[in-house]
Amino acid sequence: MPTDPRAIALFLDMLMSERGAAANTVSAYRRDLEGASADLSGGLTASGTDELERLFAGWAELAAASVARKRSALRRFFAFLVAEGIRGDNPALAIAGVKPGRPLPKTLSIEEVDRLFATLDELLAADANPPLVRLKALMELLYGSGLRATELVSLPRNAIRPPQPFAIVTGKGNKERLIPLSPTALRAVEAQLALVPRESRYLFPSGKGHLSRVWLYKLVQGLAAKAGIAPERISPHVLRHAFATHMLANGADLRALQTLLGHADISTTERYTHVESARLVATVKGLHPLADEG
């Protein structure tokens, strides 16, 4: 089976020579396929449905149109591999379509988040090995600062400089923002920094680059399973949602939260007020003595 770069090059060459695809289309497919390959650590061509589903989970915050385009690129890419006899199946066909509208963000309760961190601390107390030290830093930054998965895994090594209680993060649109860090997060990052070579470009290095979003997804789900939380209920993005929802529940200002999350439009941040409202309504329905009366 050819490597990802070779397979992608063959596919794009077919689009141009046999299908007469427009330059913009070829360029978009190149970006999507090379990005997917990077997220799967060069294993796109050989990936199965499970890997592709985790890949799409990492694209949860993208616009529906962007996700649809990426899905189309993957389906056509794998269809090409099947037609060329490189693969016998098209795993992208099993990926569900984009649902219309924007559902309310999925989140976790404060008790569930506490359980995640209590489990992680127990594991660290038993054996503070490098993977667990790294996971502690990842979790503290996901939930403690509400970082996007891409922002987190690609953090430069010098983005956080203890004891300075903040980080400079480059988010969507190449915009920088300042992220406050809790003392617990700082300690976790200090422990991670002690394990990262000084010449490393990234805080969470992996191979020649940084930790992939797909691998981050696996790590978070693995911890959830150990904590007794259904893995399908959690992802890095769910922890970002939990950060925002719990901040609002504790009285955070909506504009301040918009800045922390790096949202260009406050309407995106306002979705979390609907999550909290829905939770309050559910609480009243479940606990109020008159809730079941007609």
PDB file of C-alpha atoms in Angstrom:
ATOM      1  CA  MET A   1       0.000   0.000   0.000  1.00  0.00           C
ATOM      2  CA  PRO A   2       1.451   3.407  -0.951  1.00  0.00           C
ATOM      3  CA  THR A   3       2.272   6.027   1.649  1.00  0.00           C
ATOM      4  CA  ASP A   4      -0.208   8.847   2.249  1.00  0.00           C
ATOM      5  CA  PRO A   5       1.767  11.451   0.244  1.00  0.00           C
ATOM      6  CA  ARG A   6       2.039   9.067  -2.720  1.00  0.00           C
ATOM      7  CA  ALA A   7      -1.642   8.038  -2.592  1.00  0.00           C
ATOM      8  CA  ILE A   8      -2.808  11.647  -2.276  1.00  0.00           C
ATOM      9  CA  ALA A   9      -0.593  12.716  -5.186  1.00  0.00           C
ATOM     10  CA  LEU A  10      -2.009   9.921  -7.380  1.00  0.00           C
ATOM     11  CA  PHE A  11      -5.563  10.886  -6.469  1.00  0.00           C
ATOM     12  CA  LEU A  12      -5.055  14.590  -7.193  1.00  0.00           C
ATOM     13  CA  ASP A  13      -3.341  13.764 -10.481  1.00  0.00           C
ATOM     14  CA  MET A  14      -6.399  11.706 -11.458  1.00  0.00           C
ATOM     15  CA  LEU A  15      -8.723  14.606 -10.585  1.00  0.00           C
ATOM     16  CA  MET A  16      -6.806  16.971 -12.806  1.00  0.00           C
ATOM     17  CA  SER A  17      -6.018  14.702 -15.742  1.00  0.00           C
ATOM     18  CA  GLU A  18      -9.159  12.546 -15.962  1.00  0.00           C
ATOM     19  CA  ARG A  19     -11.877  14.626 -14.337  1.00  0.00           C
ATOM     20  CA  GLY A  20     -10.643  18.095 -15.284  1.00  0.00           C
ATOM     21  CA  ALA A  21     -11.176  19.337 -11.733  1.00  0.00           C
ATOM     22  CA  ALA A  22     -10.767  23.053 -11.117  1.00  0.00           C
ATOM     23  CA  ALA A  23      -7.563  24.259  -9.485  1.00  0.00           C
ATOM     24  CA  ASN A  24      -9.466  25.512  -6.425  1.00  0.00           C
ATOM     25  CA  THR A  25     -11.118  22.110  -5.973  1.00  0.00           C
ATOM     26  CA  VAL A  26      -7.805  20.291  -6.222  1.00  0.00           C
ATOM     27  CA  SER A  27      -6.217  22.720  -3.763  1.00  0.00           C
ATOM     28  CA  ALA A  28      -9.063  22.274  -1.248  1.00  0.00           C
ATOM     29  CA  TYR A  29      -8.888  18.472  -1.509  1.00  0.00           C
ATOM     30  CA  ARG A  30      -5.121  18.606  -1.053  1.00  0.00           C
ATOM     31  CA  ARG A  31      -5.461  20.631   2.159  1.00  0.00           C
ATOM     32  CA  ASP A  32      -8.205  18.378   3.511  1.00  0.00           C
ATOM     33  CA  LEU A  33      -6.413  15.108   2.740  1.00  0.00           C
ATOM     34  CA  GLU A  34      -2.999  16.268   3.924  1.00  0.00           C
ATOM     35  CA  GLY A  35      -4.582  17.600   7.125  1.00  0.00           C
ATOM     36  CA  ALA A  36      -6.389  14.292   7.685  1.00  0.00           C
ATOM     37  CA  SER A  37      -3.153  12.409   7.072  1.00  0.00           C
ATOM     38  CA  ALA A  38      -1.326  14.563   9.621  1.00  0.00           C
ATOM     39  CA  ASP A  39      -4.052  14.002  12.222  1.00  0.00           C
ATOM     40  CA  LEU A  40      -3.784  10.245  11.664  1.00  0.00           C
ATOM     41  CA  SER A  41       0.026  10.308  11.878  1.00  0.00           C
ATOM     42  CA  GLY A  42       0.402   9.351   8.215  1.00  0.00           C
ATOM     43  CA  GLY A  43      -2.084   6.471   8.436  1.00  0.00           C
ATOM     44  CA  LEU A  44      -4.936   7.857   6.330  1.00  0.00           C
ATOM     45  CA  THR A  45      -4.586   5.445   3.405  1.00  0.00           C
ATOM     46  CA  ALA A  46      -4.716   2.399   5.689  1.00  0.00           C
ATOM     47  CA  SER A  47      -7.303   3.770   8.140  1.00  0.00           C
ATOM     48  CA  GLY A  48     -10.649   2.174   8.945  1.00  0.00           C
ATOM     49  CA  THR A  49     -14.051   3.518   9.935  1.00  0.00           C
ATOM     50  CA  ASP A  50     -13.092   3.881  13.634  1.00  0.00           C
ATOM     51  CA  GLU A  51     -10.112   6.083  12.795  1.00  0.00           C
ATOM     52  CA  LEU A  52     -12.210   8.225  10.457  1.00  0.00           C
ATOM     53  CA  GLU A  53     -14.937   8.658  13.077  1.00  0.00           C
ATOM     54  CA  ARG A  54     -12.344   9.906  15.568  1.00  0.00           C
ATOM     55  CA  LEU A  55     -11.007  12.178  12.855  1.00  0.00           C
ATOM     56  CA  PHE A  56     -14.435  13.722  12.338  1.00  0.00           C
ATOM     57  CA  ALA A  57     -14.931  14.089  16.079  1.00  0.00           C
ATOM     58  CA  GLY A  58     -11.894  16.368  16.043  1.00  0.00           C
ATOM     59  CA  TRP A  59     -13.684  18.577  13.493  1.00  0.00           C
ATOM     60  CA  ALA A  60     -16.698  19.124  15.752  1.00  0.00           C
ATOM     61  CA  GLU A  61     -16.322  22.900  15.897  1.00  0.00           C
ATOM     62  CA  LEU A  62     -16.006  23.447  12.143  1.00  0.00           C
ATOM     63  CA  ALA A  63     -18.884  24.755  10.047  1.00  0.00           C
ATOM     64  CA  ALA A  64     -21.162  22.102   8.561  1.00  0.00           C
ATOM     65  CA  ALA A  65     -20.104  23.114   5.035  1.00  0.00           C
ATOM     66  CA  SER A  66     -16.434  22.573   5.885  1.00  0.00           C
ATOM     67  CA  VAL A  67     -17.127  19.149   7.376  1.00  0.00           C
ATOM     68  CA  ALA A  68     -19.220  18.207   4.325  1.00  0.00           C
ATOM     69  CA  ARG A  69     -16.357  19.185   2.016  1.00  0.00           C
ATOM     70  CA  LYS A  70     -13.872  17.152   4.043  1.00  0.00           C
ATOM     71  CA  ARG A  71     -16.223  14.160   3.957  1.00  0.00           C
ATOM     72  CA  SER A  72     -16.560  14.478   0.204  1.00  0.00           C
ATOM     73  CA  ALA A  73     -12.777  14.585  -0.184  1.00  0.00           C
ATOM     74  CA  LEU A  74     -12.359  11.447   1.906  1.00  0.00           C
ATOM     75  CA  ARG A  75     -15.110   9.540   0.133  1.00  0.00           C
ATOM     76  CA  ARG A  76     -13.696  10.353  -3.291  1.00  0.00           C
ATOM     77  CA  PHE A  77     -10.164   9.570  -2.122  1.00  0.00           C
ATOM     78  CA  PHE A  78     -11.123   6.133  -0.822  1.00  0.00           C
ATOM     79  CA  ALA A  79     -13.315   5.465  -3.871  1.00  0.00           C
ATOM     80  CA  PHE A  80     -10.212   6.137  -5.974  1.00  0.00           C
ATOM     81  CA  LEU A  81      -8.155   3.723  -3.851  1.00  0.00           C
ATOM     82  CA  VAL A  82     -10.814   1.031  -4.341  1.00  0.00           C
ATOM     83  CA  ALA A  83     -11.001   1.667  -8.120  1.00  0.00           C
ATOM     84  CA  GLU A  84      -7.214   1.371  -8.349  1.00  0.00           C
ATOM     85  CA  GLY A  85      -7.181  -1.880  -6.397  1.00  0.00           C
ATOM     86  CA  ILE A  86      -5.192  -0.316  -3.554  1.00  0.00           C
ATOM     87  CA  ARG A  87      -7.997  -1.004  -1.077  1.00  0.00           C
ATOM     88  CA  GLY A  88     -10.948  -3.341  -1.090  1.00  0.00           C
ATOM     89  CA  ASP A  89     -13.312  -1.093   0.843  1.00  0.00           C
ATOM     90  CA  ASN A  90     -14.297   2.546   1.303  1.00  0.00           C
ATOM     91  CA  PRO A  91     -14.445   3.224   5.085  1.00  0.00           C
ATOM     92  CA  ALA A  92     -15.614   6.801   4.485  1.00  0.00           C
ATOM     93  CA  LEU A  93     -19.015   5.548   3.250  1.00  0.00           C
ATOM     94  CA  ALA A  94     -19.976   4.654   6.820  1.00  0.00           C
ATOM     95  CA  ILE A  95     -19.498   8.183   8.156  1.00  0.00           C
ATOM     96  CA  ALA A  96     -22.817   9.810   9.051  1.00  0.00           C
ATOM     97  CA  GLY A  97     -23.924  12.902   7.174  1.00  0.00           C
ATOM     98  CA  VAL A  98     -23.845  16.401   8.596  1.00  0.00           C
ATOM     99  CA  LYS A  99     -26.906  17.100  10.681  1.00  0.00           C
ATOM    100  CA  PRO A 100     -28.758  20.335   9.945  1.00  0.00           C
ATOM    101  CA  GLY A 101     -28.651  23.175  12.425  1.00  0.00           C
ATOM    102  CA  ARG A 102     -26.371  23.624  15.398  1.00  0.00           C
ATOM    103  CA  PRO A 103     -27.222  21.365  18.347  1.00  0.00           C
ATOM    104  CA  LEU A 104     -26.564  22.502  21.871  1.00  0.00           C
ATOM    105  CA  PRO A 105     -23.011  21.701  22.984  1.00  0.00           C
ATOM    106  CA  LYS A 106     -22.589  18.394  24.798  1.00  0.00           C
ATOM    107  CA  THR A 107     -21.096  18.744  28.232  1.00  0.00           C
ATOM    108  CA  LEU A 108     -20.359  16.980  31.498  1.00  0.00           C
ATOM    109  CA  SER A 109     -21.499  17.662  35.027  1.00  0.00           C
ATOM    110  CA  ILE A 110     -19.064  19.112  37.550  1.00  0.00           C
ATOM    111  CA  GLU A 111     -19.252  15.792  39.417  1.00  0.00           C
ATOM    112  CA  GLU A 112     -18.198  13.889  36.293  1.00  0.00           C
ATOM    113  CA  VAL A 113     -15.277  16.230  35.691  1.00  0.00           C
ATOM    114  CA  ASP A 114     -14.235  15.800  39.326  1.00  0.00           C
ATOM    115  CA  ARG A 115     -14.323  12.044  38.799  1.00  0.00           C
ATOM    116  CA  LEU A 116     -12.053  12.328  35.761  1.00  0.00           C
ATOM    117  CA  PHE A 117      -9.437  14.299  37.670  1.00  0.00           C
ATOM    118  CA  ALA A 118      -9.716  12.125  40.793  1.00  0.00           C
ATOM    119  CA  THR A 119      -9.078   9.040  38.650  1.00  0.00           C
ATOM    120  CA  LEU A 120      -6.121  10.698  36.955  1.00  0.00           C
ATOM    121  CA  ASP A 121      -4.639  11.752  40.298  1.00  0.00           C
ATOM    122  CA  GLU A 122      -4.989   8.180  41.611  1.00  0.00           C
ATOM    123  CA  LEU A 123      -3.172   6.843  38.562  1.00  0.00           C
ATOM    124  CA  LEU A 124      -0.393   9.407  38.997  1.00  0.00           C
ATOM    125  CA  ALA A 125      -0.036   8.596  42.685  1.00  0.00           C
ATOM    126  CA  ALA A 126       0.508   4.950  41.790  1.00  0.00           C
ATOM    127  CA  ASP A 127       2.940   5.603  38.927  1.00  0.00           C
ATOM    128  CA  ALA A 128       3.880   9.121  37.771  1.00  0.00           C
ATOM    129  CA  ASN A 129       5.107   7.930  34.370  1.00  0.00           C
ATOM    130  CA  PRO A 130       5.663  10.363  31.468  1.00  0.00           C
ATOM    131  CA  PRO A 131       2.418   9.518  29.585  1.00  0.00           C
ATOM    132  CA  LEU A 132       0.352  10.210  32.702  1.00  0.00           C
ATOM    133  CA  VAL A 133       2.276  13.422  33.434  1.00  0.00           C
ATOM    134  CA  ARG A 134       1.497  14.520  29.879  1.00  0.00           C
ATOM    135  CA  LEU A 135      -2.173  13.550  30.237  1.00  0.00           C
ATOM    136  CA  LYS A 136      -2.430  15.582  33.440  1.00  0.00           C
ATOM    137  CA  ALA A 137      -1.144  18.688  31.634  1.00  0.00           C
ATOM    138  CA  LEU A 138      -3.459  18.075  28.681  1.00  0.00           C
ATOM    139  CA  MET A 139      -6.521  17.668  30.895  1.00  0.00           C
ATOM    140  CA  GLU A 140      -5.724  20.712  33.028  1.00  0.00           C
ATOM    141  CA  LEU A 141      -5.426  22.870  29.908  1.00  0.00           C
ATOM    142  CA  LEU A 142      -8.512  21.426  28.202  1.00  0.00           C
ATOM    143  CA  TYR A 143     -10.862  21.878  31.126  1.00  0.00           C
ATOM    144  CA  GLY A 144      -8.992  24.562  33.038  1.00  0.00           C
ATOM    145  CA  SER A 145      -8.524  26.929  30.101  1.00  0.00           C
ATOM    146  CA  GLY A 146     -11.038  25.770  27.488  1.00  0.00           C
ATOM    147  CA  LEU A 147      -8.509  25.370  24.697  1.00  0.00           C
ATOM    148  CA  ARG A 148      -9.491  23.918  21.334  1.00  0.00           C
ATOM    149  CA  ALA A 149      -7.899  20.547  20.615  1.00  0.00           C
ATOM    150  CA  THR A 150      -5.810  21.966  17.774  1.00  0.00           C
ATOM    151  CA  GLU A 151      -4.640  24.890  19.916  1.00  0.00           C
ATOM    152  CA  LEU A 152      -3.640  22.506  22.692  1.00  0.00           C
ATOM    153  CA  VAL A 153      -1.690  19.876  20.775  1.00  0.00           C
ATOM    154  CA  SER A 154       0.186  22.518  18.776  1.00  0.00           C
ATOM    155  CA  LEU A 155       1.196  24.667  21.763  1.00  0.00           C
ATOM    156  CA  PRO A 156       4.825  25.781  21.383  1.00  0.00           C
ATOM    157  CA  ARG A 157       7.131  24.734  24.208  1.00  0.00           C
ATOM    158  CA  ASN A 158       7.620  28.355  25.236  1.00  0.00           C
ATOM    159  CA  ALA A 159       3.916  29.315  25.113  1.00  0.00           C
ATOM    160  CA  ILE A 160       3.715  28.772  28.882  1.00  0.00           C
ATOM    161  CA  ARG A 161       6.528  30.012  31.101  1.00  0.00           C
ATOM    162  CA  PRO A 162       5.933  29.212  34.769  1.00  0.00           C
ATOM    163  CA  PRO A 163       5.516  30.987  37.103  1.00  0.00           C
ATOM    164  CA  GLN A 164       3.738  33.399  34.718  1.00  0.00           C
ATOM    165  CA  PRO A 165       0.037  32.481  35.203  1.00  0.00           C
ATOM    166  CA  PHE A 166      -0.975  32.751  31.571  1.00  0.00           C
ATOM    167  CA  ALA A 167      -0.351  31.422  28.069  1.00  0.00           C
ATOM    168  CA  ILE A 168      -0.321  33.082  24.675  1.00  0.00           C
ATOM    169  CA  VAL A 169      -2.397  30.976  22.303  1.00  0.00           C
ATOM    170  CA  THR A 170      -2.759  31.307  18.547  1.00  0.00           C
ATOM    171  CA  GLY A 171      -6.301  30.335  17.571  1.00  0.00           C
ATOM    172  CA  LYS A 172      -8.562  30.513  14.554  1.00  0.00           C
ATOM    173  CA  GLY A 173      -7.685  33.111  11.963  1.00  0.00           C
ATOM    174  CA  ASN A 174      -4.147  33.166  13.361  1.00  0.00           C
ATOM    175  CA  LYS A 175      -5.400  35.416  16.182  1.00  0.00           C
ATOM    176  CA  GLU A 176      -3.534  35.458  19.469  1.00  0.00           C
ATOM    177  CA  ARG A 177      -5.238  35.584  22.853  1.00  0.00           C
ATOM    178  CA  LEU A 178      -4.131  35.427  26.467  1.00  0.00           C
ATOM    179  CA  ILE A 179      -5.309  32.439  28.513  1.00  0.00           C
ATOM    180  CA  PRO A 180      -5.140  32.566  32.345  1.00  0.00           C
ATOM    181  CA  LEU A 181      -3.781  29.437  34.005  1.00  0.00           C
ATOM    182  CA  SER A 182      -4.696  28.046  37.410  1.00  0.00           C
ATOM    183  CA  PRO A 183      -1.956  27.091  39.891  1.00  0.00           C
ATOM    184  CA  THR A 184      -2.869  23.424  39.310  1.00  0.00           C
ATOM    185  CA  ALA A 185      -2.472  23.816  35.548  1.00  0.00           C
ATOM    186  CA  LEU A 186       0.868  25.569  36.010  1.00  0.00           C
ATOM    187  CA  ARG A 187       2.176  22.730  38.173  1.00  0.00           C
ATOM    188  CA  ALA A 188       1.022  20.190  35.600  1.00  0.00           C
ATOM    189  CA  VAL A 189       2.730  22.112  32.794  1.00  0.00           C
ATOM    190  CA  GLU A 190       5.933  22.444  34.827  1.00  0.00           C
ATOM    191  CA  ALA A 191       5.987  18.667  35.261  1.00  0.00           C
ATOM    192  CA  GLN A 192       5.460  18.207  31.518  1.00  0.00           C
ATOM    193  CA  LEU A 193       8.168  20.762  30.654  1.00  0.00           C
ATOM    194  CA  ALA A 194      10.649  18.785  32.735  1.00  0.00           C
ATOM    195  CA  LEU A 195      10.128  15.861  30.356  1.00  0.00           C
ATOM    196  CA  VAL A 196      10.341  17.819  27.084  1.00  0.00           C
ATOM    197  CA  PRO A 197      13.784  18.442  25.544  1.00  0.00           C
ATOM    198  CA  ARG A 198      14.697  22.132  25.453  1.00  0.00           C
ATOM    199  CA  GLU A 199      15.207  21.972  21.697  1.00  0.00           C
ATOM    200  CA  SER A 200      11.656  20.684  21.182  1.00  0.00           C
ATOM    201  CA  ARG A 201       9.389  23.044  19.268  1.00  0.00           C
ATOM    202  CA  TYR A 202       6.228  21.819  20.979  1.00  0.00           C
ATOM    203  CA  LEU A 203       5.010  21.363  24.538  1.00  0.00           C
ATOM    204  CA  PHE A 204       3.485  18.016  23.545  1.00  0.00           C
ATOM    205  CA  PRO A 205       5.911  16.596  20.966  1.00  0.00           C
ATOM    206  CA  SER A 206       5.313  13.380  19.078  1.00  0.00           C
ATOM    207  CA  GLY A 207       7.689  12.049  16.439  1.00  0.00           C
ATOM    208  CA  LYS A 208       8.817  14.915  14.230  1.00  0.00           C
ATOM    209  CA  GLY A 209       5.801  17.056  15.093  1.00  0.00           C
ATOM    210  CA  HIS A 210       3.269  17.361  17.872  1.00  0.00           C
ATOM    211  CA  LEU A 211       0.626  15.118  19.396  1.00  0.00           C
ATOM    212  CA  SER A 212      -2.277  14.619  16.966  1.00  0.00           C
ATOM    213  CA  ARG A 213      -5.888  15.538  17.712  1.00  0.00           C
ATOM    214  CA  VAL A 214      -6.920  11.938  17.089  1.00  0.00           C
ATOM    215  CA  TRP A 215      -4.438  10.654  19.678  1.00  0.00           C
ATOM    216  CA  LEU A 216      -5.617  13.311  22.147  1.00  0.00           C
ATOM    217  CA  TYR A 217      -9.168  12.039  21.565  1.00  0.00           C
ATOM    218  CA  LYS A 218      -8.033   8.476  22.396  1.00  0.00           C
ATOM    219  CA  LEU A 219      -6.283   9.602  25.578  1.00  0.00           C
ATOM    220  CA  VAL A 220      -9.336  11.475  26.858  1.00  0.00           C
ATOM    221  CA  GLN A 221     -11.655   8.565  26.089  1.00  0.00           C
ATOM    222  CA  GLY A 222      -9.274   6.127  27.767  1.00  0.00           C
ATOM    223  CA  LEU A 223      -9.330   8.190  30.959  1.00  0.00           C
ATOM    224  CA  ALA A 224     -13.132   8.424  30.811  1.00  0.00           C
ATOM    225  CA  ALA A 225     -13.405   4.636  30.660  1.00  0.00           C
ATOM    226  CA  LYS A 226     -11.188   4.308  33.743  1.00  0.00           C
ATOM    227  CA  ALA A 227     -13.373   6.888  35.537  1.00  0.00           C
ATOM    228  CA  GLY A 228     -16.567   4.985  34.763  1.00  0.00           C
ATOM    229  CA  ILE A 229     -17.834   7.516  32.218  1.00  0.00           C
ATOM    230  CA  ALA A 230     -19.086   6.242  28.857  1.00  0.00           C
ATOM    231  CA  PRO A 231     -16.248   7.061  26.405  1.00  0.00           C
ATOM    232  CA  GLU A 232     -18.705   8.031  23.659  1.00  0.00           C
ATOM    233  CA  ARG A 233     -19.911  10.907  25.872  1.00  0.00           C
ATOM    234  CA  ILE A 234     -16.549  12.601  26.021  1.00  0.00           C
ATOM    235  CA  SER A 235     -13.996  14.221  23.733  1.00  0.00           C
ATOM    236  CA  PRO A 236     -11.556  17.130  23.982  1.00  0.00           C
ATOM    237  CA  HIS A 237     -14.312  19.351  22.634  1.00  0.00           C
ATOM    238  CA  VAL A 238     -16.758  18.194  25.321  1.00  0.00           C
ATOM    239  CA  LEU A 239     -14.234  19.268  27.956  1.00  0.00           C
ATOM    240  CA  ARG A 240     -14.035  22.702  26.290  1.00  0.00           C
ATOM    241  CA  HIS A 241     -17.835  22.851  26.464  1.00  0.00           C
ATOM    242  CA  ALA A 242     -17.731  21.814  30.120  1.00  0.00           C
ATOM    243  CA  PHE A 243     -15.273  24.633  30.857  1.00  0.00           C
ATOM    244  CA  ALA A 244     -17.611  27.188  29.269  1.00  0.00           C
ATOM    245  CA  THR A 245     -20.825  25.828  30.785  1.00  0.00           C
ATOM    246  CA  HIS A 246     -19.410  25.590  34.298  1.00  0.00           C
ATOM    247  CA  MET A 247     -17.896  29.072  34.067  1.00  0.00           C
ATOM    248  CA  LEU A 248     -21.289  30.519  33.152  1.00  0.00           C
ATOM    249  CA  ALA A 249     -23.010  28.536  35.898  1.00  0.00           C
ATOM    250  CA  ASN A 250     -20.600  30.104  38.390  1.00  0.00           C
ATOM    251  CA  GLY A 251     -21.330  33.646  37.208  1.00  0.00           C
ATOM    252  CA  ALA A 252     -18.763  34.317  34.475  1.00  0.00           C
ATOM    253  CA  ASP A 253     -19.403  37.327  32.252  1.00  0.00           C
ATOM    254  CA  LEU A 254     -20.455  36.356  28.727  1.00  0.00           C
ATOM    255  CA  ARG A 255     -18.056  38.823  27.071  1.00  0.00           C
ATOM    256  CA  ALA A 256     -15.158  37.617  29.192  1.00  0.00           C
ATOM    257  CA  LEU A 257     -15.995  34.034  28.275  1.00  0.00           C
ATOM    258  CA  GLN A 258     -16.103  35.003  24.588  1.00  0.00           C
ATOM    259  CA  THR A 259     -12.536  36.290  24.896  1.00  0.00           C
ATOM    260  CA  LEU A 260     -11.339  33.194  26.761  1.00  0.00           C
ATOM    261  CA  LEU A 261     -12.827  30.855  24.155  1.00  0.00           C
ATOM    262  CA  GLY A 262     -11.603  32.895  21.203  1.00  0.00           C
ATOM    263  CA  HIS A 263     -15.056  33.255  19.630  1.00  0.00           C
ATOM    264  CA  ALA A 264     -15.271  35.896  16.909  1.00  0.00           C
ATOM    265  CA  ASP A 265     -19.059  36.166  17.313  1.00  0.00           C
ATOM    266  CA  ILE A 266     -20.699  36.358  20.738  1.00  0.00           C
ATOM    267  CA  SER A 267     -23.682  34.407  19.381  1.00  0.00           C
ATOM    268  CA  THR A 268     -21.426  31.345  19.437  1.00  0.00           C
ATOM    269  CA  THR A 269     -20.706  31.921  23.122  1.00  0.00           C
ATOM    270  CA  GLU A 270     -24.399  32.501  23.848  1.00  0.00           C
ATOM    271  CA  ARG A 271     -25.113  28.860  23.028  1.00  0.00           C
ATOM    272  CA  TYR A 272     -23.718  27.990  26.438  1.00  0.00           C
ATOM    273  CA  THR A 273     -26.403  30.056  28.138  1.00  0.00           C
ATOM    274  CA  HIS A 274     -28.950  27.782  26.432  1.00  0.00           C
ATOM    275  CA  VAL A 275     -27.130  24.733  27.812  1.00  0.00           C
ATOM    276  CA  GLU A 276     -27.350  26.120  31.330  1.00  0.00           C
ATOM    277  CA  SER A 277     -31.012  27.080  30.831  1.00  0.00           C
ATOM    278  CA  ALA A 278     -31.809  23.577  29.606  1.00  0.00           C
ATOM    279  CA  ARG A 279     -30.078  22.109  32.654  1.00  0.00           C
ATOM    280  CA  LEU A 280     -32.071  24.314  35.021  1.00  0.00           C
ATOM    281  CA  VAL A 281     -35.344  23.392  33.329  1.00  0.00           C
ATOM    282  CA  ALA A 282     -34.488  19.694  33.590  1.00  0.00           C
ATOM    283  CA  THR A 283     -33.638  20.153  37.284  1.00  0.00           C
ATOM    284  CA  VAL A 284     -37.000  21.800  38.009  1.00  0.00           C
ATOM    285  CA  LYS A 285     -38.903  19.111  36.087  1.00  0.00           C
ATOM    286  CA  GLY A 286     -37.093  16.391  37.964  1.00  0.00           C
ATOM    287  CA  LEU A 287     -37.215  17.833  41.475  1.00  0.00           C
ATOM    288  CA  HIS A 288     -40.106  20.270  41.864  1.00  0.00           C
ATOM    289  CA  PRO A 289     -43.125  18.702  43.666  1.00  0.00           C
ATOM    290  CA  LEU A 290     -45.584  20.224  41.173  1.00  0.00           C
ATOM    291  CA  ALA A 291     -43.603  19.338  38.048  1.00  0.00           C
ATOM    292  CA  ASP A 292     -45.773  16.307  37.147  1.00  0.00           C
ATOM    293  CA  GLU A 293     -49.101  17.962  37.752  1.00  0.00           C
ATOM    294  CA  GLY A 294     -51.093  18.855  34.651  1.00  0.00           C
TER     295      GLY A 294
END
